[in-house]
Amino acid sequence: MSQQLINAISLGAVYALIALGYTMVYGVLRLINFAHGEVFMVGSFIGLAALSVFHLPFALAVLVAMVGAALLGAVIERGAYRPLRSAPRLAALITAIGVSLLLQNLGMLILGAAPRAYPPAIDPAPIAWLEERAGVVVTRQQVVILAATAAILAGLSLIVSRTKIGKAMRAVSEDRQAAQLMGINVDRVIAFTFCLGSAIAGAGGVFYGVYYGTADPLMGLMPGIKAFVAAVLGGIGSVPGAMLGALLMGLVETGVSSVTLRVSPSLVLTGSTLRDAVAFAVLIAILLLRPAGLLGRPGREKV
Amino acid sequence: MWAHYLPRLVLYVAIGSVLVGLDVGLPRLLNAYLVQILVFVACNIVLATSLNLINGIAGQFSIGHAGFMAIGAYATAWLSTTHGQRLLAPYEGQRLEPLLIVAYLVVLMFLGGLAAALGGLLIGLPSLRLRGDYLAIATLGFGEIIRVLLLNLEPVGGATGLRGIPQYSSLFLVLVAAVVTVAALHNLGNSVHGRSLLAIREDETAAEALGIDCAHYKTSAFVIGAFFAGVAGCLYAHYTQFIHPRSFDFMKSIELVLIVVLGGGNLRSVILAAVAITLLPEGLRLVKGALHLPFDPRMAIYSALLIAAMLVRRERVLQAVLPGRKGGGLRE
């Protein structure tokens, strides 16, 4: 049980790193940034290059991936979303889908569709004394990933709650027009939000690659959708909500993976194949009970 | 009285004779590859116009339409492979066979449509509580659930897909289905029903205040839209003879949303967009062949064109979906 919990938290941590970017961008722009999963993918590949081509140490590789992803986020925002700032939201949404497709396919053209092996930058062996004392298998990878995720999340919370630009982000997400009237450079805040969210996703990409040992151009698709679901689950636009939602997603997926349902001899439903379906079923159920997500503010109906 | 109906009658006869002409002429003019592309175009017209009812007319942003298509395709393909073929086997080679196959396919289209409509009811009910992005994500989840379930259902092939489906459908039948669908949805859009859906899209509170039963109409949009998607799924499965959950994934739903958005909610332009979006990757295949490229740049070009189209024509593309006001189709 505690074993499952640790696996769930590790998975949830990666989802949280992606979900935060979705939720922050949605907060300031009311845009579902479909290309976010691909930023995660690109971050993962930058990390892969840093680790296996340039032989950088793990921490530095994560940093390089974060910077690269942030740059990509800035380019996407500047090139594809800013020209559509005054256009209907649907136009931006479709453009986001287009950017996502473009990055996937460019990745396939440049890197090929076959998955690449990720170097085991951190020792994947279980920590011996924990296994002896508590009977729980915890790998050094999991510890490092969890610690790094915690540090990133703490840093993010500090930026959002304590710094001037964080205050501006909150102001823009509250009311963009009013923020502009107060002298906030909204374009800069939005660009910064993209960079921040993309950097975090880039770090998530490296962790994901190290944890699962592979990277491929389509790797952003499923984690991207799951992380988005996590963000909606927690209430999109809310930073603590995204973390909570991601943790819940990790718990549900890991929990379902361990169950096998034998309906009939020809119909055996194993949890590991069904977990995607269950994750979405949970989402729909929670949305029905709390349409604005767990920590989201219910929108008031204006007449 | 007669004169009133005459133009419409002439139109129907004209459409009918054009279709018959196509049925006789096309197989002689085109090779199997081109016929297949035309079948896909017609299927996408049915799918896109039915999604237009949900997204464009009723304003309920749905990105799970491929799920309904999957239900129709799998339900009818399963029926055909387990019972249908055996049912029709005694008549093989007889003069009646072609007629029986058409009759069987018509019944099958209804069954597939009904199965998908049931799915539409299932997702229509949550739509009563959810709006905008949240509704979109619930429909996405629904589509994914269908796909993953099909991937795990061994009786319909599971991850290997379902093969050996008899080829009962033909270009002619798919074109007829497309014409009937477009006519039905066109009439629906101009009826009291369609006007009520438009009112709900524009302002749900105001519509409710005017005595429109929003719950009923919103659910009905999903049920009707899903029905036609199921019909398209049936025709698709009985043409390609092989279906796989992969054919009905998130990208298929996105492709359909794209068609509706590019078409701007107007039925005629949605049809045009369906033709264009279906032909575009095939046209790019020609480009690839002409340039002797070592790789396949089709999807990259396709997505780049998509971004460019949105950046250049951002307002006009969405004109009809969002009449004169921000965020109309995708409400906050």
XYZ file of C-alpha atoms in Angstrom:
635
model
C 0.000 0.000 0.000
C 2.694 2.465 1.002
C 4.608 1.224 -2.055
C 1.705 2.221 -4.314
C 1.497 5.556 -2.556
C 5.119 6.347 -3.344
C 4.693 5.401 -7.007
C 1.525 7.479 -7.148
C 3.219 10.523 -5.689
C 6.113 10.220 -8.148
C 3.708 10.084 -11.077
C 1.631 12.904 -9.587
C 4.763 15.038 -9.255
C 5.446 14.862 -12.998
C 1.799 15.623 -13.767
C 1.945 18.562 -11.383
C 4.936 20.022 -13.218
C 2.990 19.965 -16.500
C -0.378 20.928 -15.011
C 1.013 24.118 -13.469
C 1.879 25.520 -16.891
C -1.621 24.815 -18.154
C -3.280 26.370 -15.170
C -1.098 29.510 -15.083
C -1.544 30.196 -18.787
C -5.256 29.616 -18.457
C -5.285 31.972 -15.487
C -3.820 34.928 -17.349
C -5.072 34.243 -20.874
C -8.158 31.987 -20.548
C -6.479 29.799 -23.184
C -6.050 26.025 -23.148
C -2.467 25.888 -24.350
C -2.606 22.621 -26.254
C 1.047 22.949 -27.242
C 2.113 22.618 -23.610
C 2.558 18.846 -23.836
C 4.940 19.419 -26.732
C 6.954 21.957 -24.731
C 7.310 19.147 -22.187
C 8.514 16.855 -24.995
C 11.039 19.379 -26.300
C 12.302 19.957 -22.754
C 12.793 16.241 -22.392
C 14.819 16.055 -25.602
C 16.966 19.047 -24.637
C 17.681 17.256 -21.373
C 18.486 14.090 -23.321
C 20.950 15.974 -25.507
C 22.532 17.655 -22.491
C 22.929 14.343 -20.693
C 24.052 12.023 -23.480
C 25.773 14.355 -25.972
C 27.307 16.996 -23.723
C 27.582 14.761 -20.646
C 26.390 17.468 -18.309
C 25.581 16.612 -14.694
C 21.903 15.970 -13.989
C 21.172 19.263 -12.217
C 22.740 21.267 -15.012
C 20.855 19.261 -17.653
C 17.575 20.073 -15.909
C 18.525 23.742 -15.861
C 19.424 23.726 -19.565
C 16.129 22.002 -20.387
C 14.230 24.583 -18.359
C 15.900 27.479 -20.164
C 15.345 25.856 -23.565
C 11.699 25.146 -22.840
C 11.196 28.687 -21.555
C 12.630 30.084 -24.789
C 10.343 27.833 -26.816
C 7.376 28.970 -24.720
C 8.298 32.597 -25.368
C 8.612 32.000 -29.114
C 5.241 30.223 -29.268
C 3.573 32.994 -27.309
C 5.119 35.739 -29.403
C 4.593 34.075 -32.781
C 1.269 32.288 -32.460
C -0.748 33.629 -29.550
C 0.065 37.334 -29.255
C -1.228 38.180 -32.769
C -4.535 36.605 -31.711
C -4.866 38.466 -28.423
C -7.933 40.385 -29.602
C -9.389 37.555 -31.715
C -12.099 35.218 -30.417
C -10.875 32.615 -27.949
C -11.669 29.787 -30.336
C -9.155 31.141 -32.868
C -6.399 30.964 -30.262
C -7.502 27.483 -29.233
C -7.306 26.169 -32.794
C -3.930 27.855 -33.237
C -2.726 26.147 -30.075
C -3.771 22.797 -31.526
C -1.927 23.714 -34.726
C 1.257 24.551 -32.800
C 0.979 21.269 -30.951
C 0.652 19.307 -34.201
C 3.493 21.264 -35.781
C 5.907 20.536 -32.933
C 4.956 16.856 -32.884
C 5.531 16.485 -36.590
C 8.699 18.541 -36.674
C 9.926 16.292 -33.894
C 9.063 13.240 -35.977
C 10.816 14.695 -39.027
C 13.965 15.678 -37.182
C 14.247 12.942 -34.583
C 12.276 10.082 -36.115
C 9.316 8.362 -34.513
C 11.270 5.662 -32.695
C 11.730 6.175 -28.947
C 15.258 7.109 -27.805
C 16.855 5.612 -24.737
C 17.276 8.071 -21.883
C 20.529 7.784 -19.952
C 19.994 6.697 -16.336
C 21.333 9.951 -14.930
C 20.431 8.929 -11.394
C 21.052 5.494 -9.927
C 17.792 3.558 -10.443
C 18.586 1.059 -7.657
C 16.344 1.030 -4.581
C 17.660 2.595 -1.429
C 18.785 -0.387 0.662
C 18.171 0.784 4.206
C 14.592 1.878 3.460
C 13.862 -1.495 1.929
C 15.218 -3.283 5.007
C 13.558 -1.129 7.645
C 10.170 -0.365 6.127
C 9.898 -2.944 3.344
C 9.236 -0.196 0.830
C 11.104 0.021 -2.469
C 12.110 3.622 -3.011
C 14.625 4.379 -5.721
C 17.101 7.187 -5.553
C 15.472 8.465 -8.747
C 12.146 8.842 -6.992
C 13.728 10.689 -4.086
C 15.635 13.074 -6.338
C 12.606 13.700 -8.557
C 10.335 14.319 -5.595
C 12.838 16.624 -3.912
C 13.448 18.558 -7.118
C 9.714 18.825 -7.774
C 9.110 20.062 -4.246
C 11.853 22.646 -4.663
C 10.424 23.829 -8.006
C 6.915 24.052 -6.593
C 8.160 25.983 -3.571
C 10.074 28.353 -5.832
C 7.009 28.842 -7.982
C 4.813 29.579 -4.966
C 7.363 32.156 -3.817
C 7.427 33.800 -7.250
C 3.641 33.928 -7.495
C 2.968 35.107 -3.953
C 5.983 37.265 -3.016
C 7.484 38.925 -6.078
C 6.291 41.939 -7.991
C 5.861 40.014 -11.245
C 3.915 37.339 -9.332
C 1.599 39.995 -7.999
C 1.177 41.275 -11.554
C 0.347 37.745 -12.732
C -2.349 37.451 -10.108
C -3.694 40.867 -11.043
C -3.868 39.971 -14.745
C -5.629 36.702 -14.027
C -8.120 38.555 -11.836
C -9.009 41.183 -14.428
C -6.788 41.866 -17.411
C -8.286 45.236 -18.285
C -8.159 46.579 -14.769
C -4.554 45.389 -14.466
C -3.676 47.261 -17.626
C -5.300 50.395 -16.277
C -3.157 50.081 -13.164
C -0.064 50.376 -15.342
C 0.831 46.688 -15.564
C 2.477 45.698 -18.840
C 0.070 42.866 -19.604
C 2.000 41.553 -22.618
C 5.124 41.189 -20.528
C 3.272 39.434 -17.737
C 1.734 36.978 -20.189
C 5.103 36.310 -21.820
C 6.635 35.758 -18.384
C 3.833 33.350 -17.453
C 4.495 31.339 -20.609
C 8.220 31.201 -19.861
C 7.640 30.142 -16.273
C 5.099 27.442 -17.141
C 7.237 26.150 -20.011
C 10.371 26.020 -17.866
C 8.569 23.918 -15.263
C 7.223 21.608 -17.972
C 10.752 21.296 -19.381
C 12.007 20.129 -15.989
C 9.082 17.693 -15.870
C 10.162 16.382 -19.277
C 13.645 15.552 -18.020
C 12.298 13.850 -14.885
C 9.819 11.867 -16.965
C 12.553 10.754 -19.364
C 14.865 9.688 -16.555
C 12.020 7.931 -14.700
C 10.694 5.936 -17.679
C 13.988 5.659 -19.571
C 12.713 6.760 -23.008
C 11.750 9.857 -24.964
C 9.884 10.136 -28.262
C 8.246 12.972 -30.249
C 4.730 11.916 -29.225
C 5.526 11.552 -25.531
C 3.849 14.862 -24.709
C 0.430 13.816 -25.908
C -0.898 11.573 -23.134
C 0.891 13.221 -20.160
C -0.227 16.555 -21.609
C -3.873 15.517 -21.720
C -3.627 13.921 -18.274
C -2.000 16.984 -16.790
C -4.644 19.169 -18.340
C -7.291 16.920 -16.811
C -5.474 17.295 -13.503
C -5.560 21.070 -13.837
C -9.292 21.021 -14.576
C -9.820 18.568 -11.744
C -8.253 20.958 -9.267
C -10.009 23.946 -10.771
C -8.246 25.470 -13.734
C -6.567 28.773 -12.992
C -5.757 27.746 -9.428
C -2.116 26.865 -8.678
C -2.731 24.774 -5.523
C -5.639 23.174 -7.387
C -3.294 21.967 -10.126
C -0.985 20.359 -7.574
C -3.889 18.672 -5.801
C -5.426 17.515 -9.067
C -2.112 16.102 -10.299
C -1.625 14.201 -7.058
C -5.158 12.786 -7.340
C -4.522 11.775 -10.954
C -1.371 9.952 -9.879
C -3.256 8.183 -7.071
C -6.161 7.118 -9.285
C -3.919 5.845 -12.070
C -1.622 3.904 -9.792
C -4.577 2.532 -7.831
C -6.424 1.363 -10.940
C -3.264 -0.149 -12.449
C -3.092 -2.715 -9.654
C -6.624 -4.058 -10.174
C -7.635 -6.862 -12.544
C -11.286 -7.397 -13.342
C -12.348 -10.808 -14.665
C -15.755 -10.281 -16.285
C -15.758 -13.517 -18.273
C -13.033 -15.820 -19.626
C -12.841 -13.851 -22.846
C -13.210 -10.483 -21.180
C -10.484 -9.729 -18.680
C -10.068 -6.063 -17.909
C -6.651 -5.247 -16.545
C -6.253 -2.006 -14.726
C -3.029 -1.037 -16.428
C -4.767 -0.833 -19.806
C -7.920 0.707 -18.411
C -6.289 3.380 -16.301
C -6.653 6.072 -18.953
C -10.392 5.437 -19.161
C -10.795 5.448 -15.386
C -8.835 8.676 -15.047
C -11.264 10.386 -17.415
C -14.297 8.797 -15.749
C -13.147 10.213 -12.408
C -12.746 13.603 -14.043
C -16.285 13.568 -15.435
C -17.681 12.413 -12.094
C -15.885 15.176 -10.174
C -16.903 17.798 -12.709
C -20.521 16.732 -12.302
C -20.329 17.120 -8.536
C -18.199 20.284 -8.603
C -18.406 21.808 -12.090
C -15.631 24.326 -11.381
C -13.144 21.733 -10.140
C -12.071 20.994 -6.591
C -10.491 24.337 -5.704
C -11.910 26.466 -8.504
C -14.169 29.371 -7.836
C -17.655 28.638 -9.139
C -18.471 31.195 -11.802
C -21.499 33.266 -10.983
C -24.120 33.564 -13.650
C -24.568 37.115 -14.819
C -27.908 38.097 -16.252
C -50.108 24.124 -53.648
C -48.210 22.128 -56.238
C -46.283 25.100 -57.516
C -45.029 25.723 -54.032
C -43.304 22.364 -53.830
C -42.168 22.255 -57.439
C -38.724 23.932 -57.078
C -37.872 21.647 -54.207
C -39.027 18.607 -56.146
C -36.884 19.634 -59.088
C -33.933 20.073 -56.735
C -34.398 16.605 -55.270
C -34.710 15.006 -58.695
C -31.616 16.893 -59.852
C -29.596 15.770 -56.817
C -30.858 12.240 -57.309
C -29.896 12.082 -60.951
C -26.492 13.600 -60.273
C -25.905 10.924 -57.647
C -26.979 8.134 -59.968
C -24.767 9.618 -62.666
C -21.865 9.669 -60.240
C -22.560 6.078 -59.279
C -22.416 4.945 -62.888
C -19.657 7.269 -64.009
C -17.220 7.565 -61.144
C -15.954 3.980 -60.913
C -15.068 4.185 -64.606
C -13.362 7.556 -64.293
C -11.551 7.094 -61.005
C -9.266 4.483 -59.554
C -9.917 2.826 -56.206
C -7.676 5.297 -54.389
C -9.646 8.320 -55.579
C -12.963 6.618 -54.833
C -11.768 5.933 -51.304
C -10.784 9.569 -50.835
C -14.242 10.647 -51.988
C -15.805 8.221 -49.494
C -13.728 9.789 -46.725
C -14.763 13.260 -47.892
C -18.443 12.272 -47.747
C -18.006 10.639 -44.323
C -16.309 13.781 -43.033
C -19.159 15.893 -44.411
C -21.652 13.838 -42.393
C -19.440 14.023 -39.300
C -18.664 17.719 -39.590
C -22.218 18.855 -40.275
C -23.473 16.787 -37.344
C -20.758 18.224 -35.091
C -21.780 21.632 -36.386
C -25.209 21.057 -34.842
C -23.578 20.601 -31.415
C -20.705 23.090 -31.629
C -21.911 25.645 -34.121
C -25.665 25.835 -33.697
C -26.193 24.819 -30.078
C -22.868 26.346 -28.983
C -21.936 23.370 -26.793
C -18.214 22.989 -27.385
C -17.622 19.276 -27.906
C -14.230 17.727 -28.739
C -15.204 14.067 -28.492
C -17.131 13.545 -31.714
C -14.897 10.680 -32.884
C -16.200 8.723 -29.886
C -19.727 8.731 -31.333
C -18.361 7.678 -34.707
C -16.496 4.842 -32.990
C -19.676 3.610 -31.291
C -21.549 3.510 -34.604
C -18.649 1.878 -36.435
C -17.952 -0.793 -33.842
C -21.583 -1.630 -33.053
C -22.480 -2.187 -36.710
C -19.209 -3.875 -37.630
C -19.709 -6.310 -34.767
C -23.273 -7.001 -35.911
C -22.133 -7.603 -39.482
C -19.253 -9.899 -38.646
C -21.234 -11.975 -36.146
C -24.771 -12.053 -37.595
C -25.165 -9.955 -40.717
C -22.966 -11.951 -43.045
C -24.655 -15.203 -42.033
C -28.057 -13.577 -42.505
C -27.245 -12.559 -46.066
C -25.261 -15.656 -47.023
C -28.203 -17.678 -48.500
C -28.829 -14.935 -51.048
C -25.279 -14.791 -52.330
C -25.099 -14.524 -56.098
C -28.850 -14.150 -56.474
C -30.418 -11.272 -58.308
C -31.922 -9.895 -55.097
C -28.579 -9.677 -53.288
C -27.626 -6.060 -54.072
C -31.062 -4.842 -52.999
C -30.958 -6.869 -49.803
C -27.527 -5.513 -48.980
C -28.751 -1.946 -49.380
C -31.786 -2.661 -47.205
C -29.580 -4.334 -44.617
C -27.163 -1.401 -44.619
C -29.990 1.094 -44.158
C -31.233 -0.836 -41.124
C -27.654 -1.050 -39.894
C -27.148 2.703 -40.268
C -30.181 3.270 -38.074
C -28.920 0.818 -35.462
C -25.454 2.365 -35.470
C -27.001 5.806 -35.248
C -29.182 4.744 -32.340
C -26.238 3.225 -30.477
C -24.265 6.437 -30.920
C -27.331 8.498 -29.962
C -27.427 6.611 -26.686
C -23.842 7.724 -26.138
C -24.950 11.241 -27.057
C -27.595 11.064 -24.354
C -24.952 9.951 -21.857
C -22.713 12.918 -22.629
C -25.638 15.302 -23.188
C -26.757 14.958 -19.603
C -23.484 16.248 -18.108
C -23.652 19.107 -20.587
C -26.544 20.425 -18.552
C -24.191 21.180 -15.690
C -20.982 21.999 -17.529
C -20.001 24.919 -19.715
C -17.249 26.114 -21.985
C -13.868 24.595 -21.311
C -15.192 22.233 -18.682
C -17.760 20.797 -21.066
C -15.073 20.520 -23.745
C -12.840 18.533 -21.459
C -15.706 16.263 -20.360
C -16.444 15.415 -24.002
C -12.720 14.830 -24.589
C -12.766 12.443 -21.643
C -15.823 10.674 -23.017
C -14.150 10.128 -26.391
C -11.016 8.791 -24.722
C -13.050 6.443 -22.504
C -14.746 4.968 -25.575
C -11.395 4.503 -27.302
C -9.715 2.843 -24.322
C -12.724 0.576 -23.737
C -12.669 -0.538 -27.376
C -8.938 -1.115 -27.101
C -9.673 -3.581 -24.303
C -12.778 -5.304 -25.663
C -11.528 -8.593 -27.051
C -14.854 -9.576 -28.726
C -14.384 -6.676 -31.156
C -10.703 -7.259 -31.734
C -9.225 -5.141 -28.943
C -5.830 -3.708 -29.773
C -5.526 -5.655 -33.027
C -8.588 -3.956 -34.493
C -11.638 -5.505 -36.109
C -11.062 -6.937 -39.582
C -13.133 -8.883 -42.081
C -16.050 -6.439 -42.142
C -18.041 -7.007 -45.353
C -17.867 -4.124 -47.827
C -21.579 -3.347 -48.027
C -21.173 0.390 -48.357
C -20.208 2.139 -51.581
C -19.382 5.619 -52.787
C -22.963 6.016 -54.009
C -24.507 5.070 -50.662
C -22.121 7.290 -48.721
C -22.915 10.225 -50.993
C -26.653 9.610 -50.568
C -26.181 9.486 -46.804
C -24.234 12.754 -46.935
C -26.958 14.462 -48.971
C -29.717 13.175 -46.657
C -27.751 14.275 -43.577
C -27.092 17.733 -44.918
C -30.749 18.127 -45.958
C -31.970 16.940 -42.556
C -29.609 19.187 -40.630
C -30.377 22.125 -42.902
C -34.104 21.749 -42.245
C -33.503 21.201 -38.558
C -31.446 24.384 -38.399
C -34.317 26.390 -39.877
C -37.005 24.822 -37.692
C -38.283 25.903 -34.295
C -35.894 23.350 -32.882
C -32.883 24.926 -34.605
C -33.921 28.435 -33.638
C -34.220 27.342 -30.024
C -30.693 25.920 -30.158
C -29.440 29.203 -31.631
C -31.138 31.082 -28.827
C -29.431 28.853 -26.273
C -26.064 29.516 -27.908
C -26.608 33.255 -27.836
C -27.782 33.511 -24.270
C -28.921 30.588 -22.217
C -30.500 32.628 -19.460
C -32.510 34.699 -21.890
C -33.573 31.572 -23.770
C -34.751 29.947 -20.567
C -36.654 33.118 -19.690
C -38.409 32.955 -23.074
C -39.741 29.527 -22.180
C -37.233 27.408 -24.095
C -36.568 24.146 -22.322
C -32.782 24.423 -22.368
C -32.137 21.032 -20.773
C -34.261 19.292 -23.393
C -32.796 21.128 -26.378
C -29.164 20.847 -25.311
C -29.508 17.118 -24.765
C -31.315 16.775 -28.086
C -28.439 18.490 -29.918
C -26.025 15.909 -28.565
C -28.382 13.006 -29.333
C -29.058 14.096 -32.926
C -25.435 15.006 -33.610
C -24.266 11.687 -32.224
C -26.850 9.815 -34.315
C -25.409 11.091 -37.587
C -21.857 10.479 -36.375
C -22.890 6.878 -35.719
C -24.288 6.623 -39.246
C -20.987 7.911 -40.619
C -19.124 5.371 -38.496
C -21.263 2.563 -39.934
C -20.583 3.663 -43.507
C -16.881 4.102 -42.811
C -16.517 0.649 -41.244
C -18.412 -1.042 -44.080
C -16.250 0.643 -46.662
C -12.730 0.262 -45.256
C -13.522 -3.262 -43.937
C -11.103 -2.735 -41.067
C -11.444 -0.523 -38.010
C -9.115 0.149 -35.146
C -9.574 2.307 -32.016
C -6.717 4.392 -33.399
C -8.976 5.570 -36.249
C -11.227 7.292 -33.703
C -8.705 8.973 -31.447
C -8.447 12.530 -30.180
C -6.871 13.709 -33.425
C -9.965 12.656 -35.380
C -12.153 14.720 -33.045
C -9.789 17.657 -33.414
C -9.894 17.344 -37.195
C -13.681 17.590 -37.061
C -13.631 20.572 -34.704
C -11.193 22.190 -37.081
C -13.565 21.715 -40.005
C -16.452 23.231 -38.070
C -14.408 26.196 -36.876
C -12.892 26.848 -40.302
C -16.358 26.522 -41.792
C -17.546 29.128 -39.355
C -20.709 27.323 -38.345
C -22.412 27.982 -41.664
C -23.579 24.687 -43.181
C -22.365 25.432 -46.688
C -18.907 26.545 -45.607
C -18.638 23.618 -43.184
C -19.137 21.298 -46.169
C -16.489 23.190 -48.123
C -14.107 23.032 -45.168
C -14.756 19.291 -44.839
C -13.807 18.786 -48.476
C -10.720 20.993 -48.154
C -9.424 19.524 -44.893
C -9.905 15.948 -46.117
C -8.235 16.618 -49.456
C -5.365 18.686 -48.074
C -3.223 15.808 -46.725
C -3.822 13.892 -49.969
C -2.797 16.904 -52.035
C 0.331 17.236 -49.937
C 1.061 13.600 -50.745
C 1.353 14.668 -54.385
C 3.733 17.461 -53.395
C 5.870 14.948 -51.577
C 5.922 12.667 -54.615
C 6.782 15.514 -56.985
C 9.689 16.778 -54.870
C 11.135 13.319 -54.134
C 11.523 14.145 -50.480
C 13.091 11.445 -48.344
C 10.674 12.177 -45.481
C 6.973 12.830 -45.196
C 6.394 16.516 -44.460
C 2.618 16.355 -44.878
C 1.506 16.726 -41.281
C 4.059 19.448 -40.579
C 2.870 21.459 -43.591
C -0.735 20.766 -42.683
C -0.301 22.155 -39.174
C 1.736 25.133 -40.372
C -1.027 25.965 -42.869
C -3.543 25.686 -40.061
C -1.666 28.204 -37.910
C -1.209 30.526 -40.872
C -4.924 30.321 -41.714
C -5.880 31.268 -38.178
C -3.419 34.163 -38.049
C -4.475 35.580 -41.407
C -8.224 35.068 -41.387
C -8.859 35.034 -37.673
C -12.093 37.017 -37.668
C -13.711 35.732 -40.825
C -13.030 32.110 -40.124
C -15.191 32.275 -37.059
C -17.768 34.732 -38.267
C -20.840 32.588 -38.044
C -19.882 30.749 -34.895
C -19.257 33.953 -33.035
C -21.596 36.553 -34.428
C -20.151 39.904 -33.516
C -19.169 39.099 -29.978
C -16.221 37.559 -28.240
C -16.417 34.058 -26.875
C -19.863 33.237 -28.280
C -19.347 29.615 -29.231
C -17.137 28.830 -26.288
C -18.909 30.469 -23.424
C -17.337 31.411 -20.164
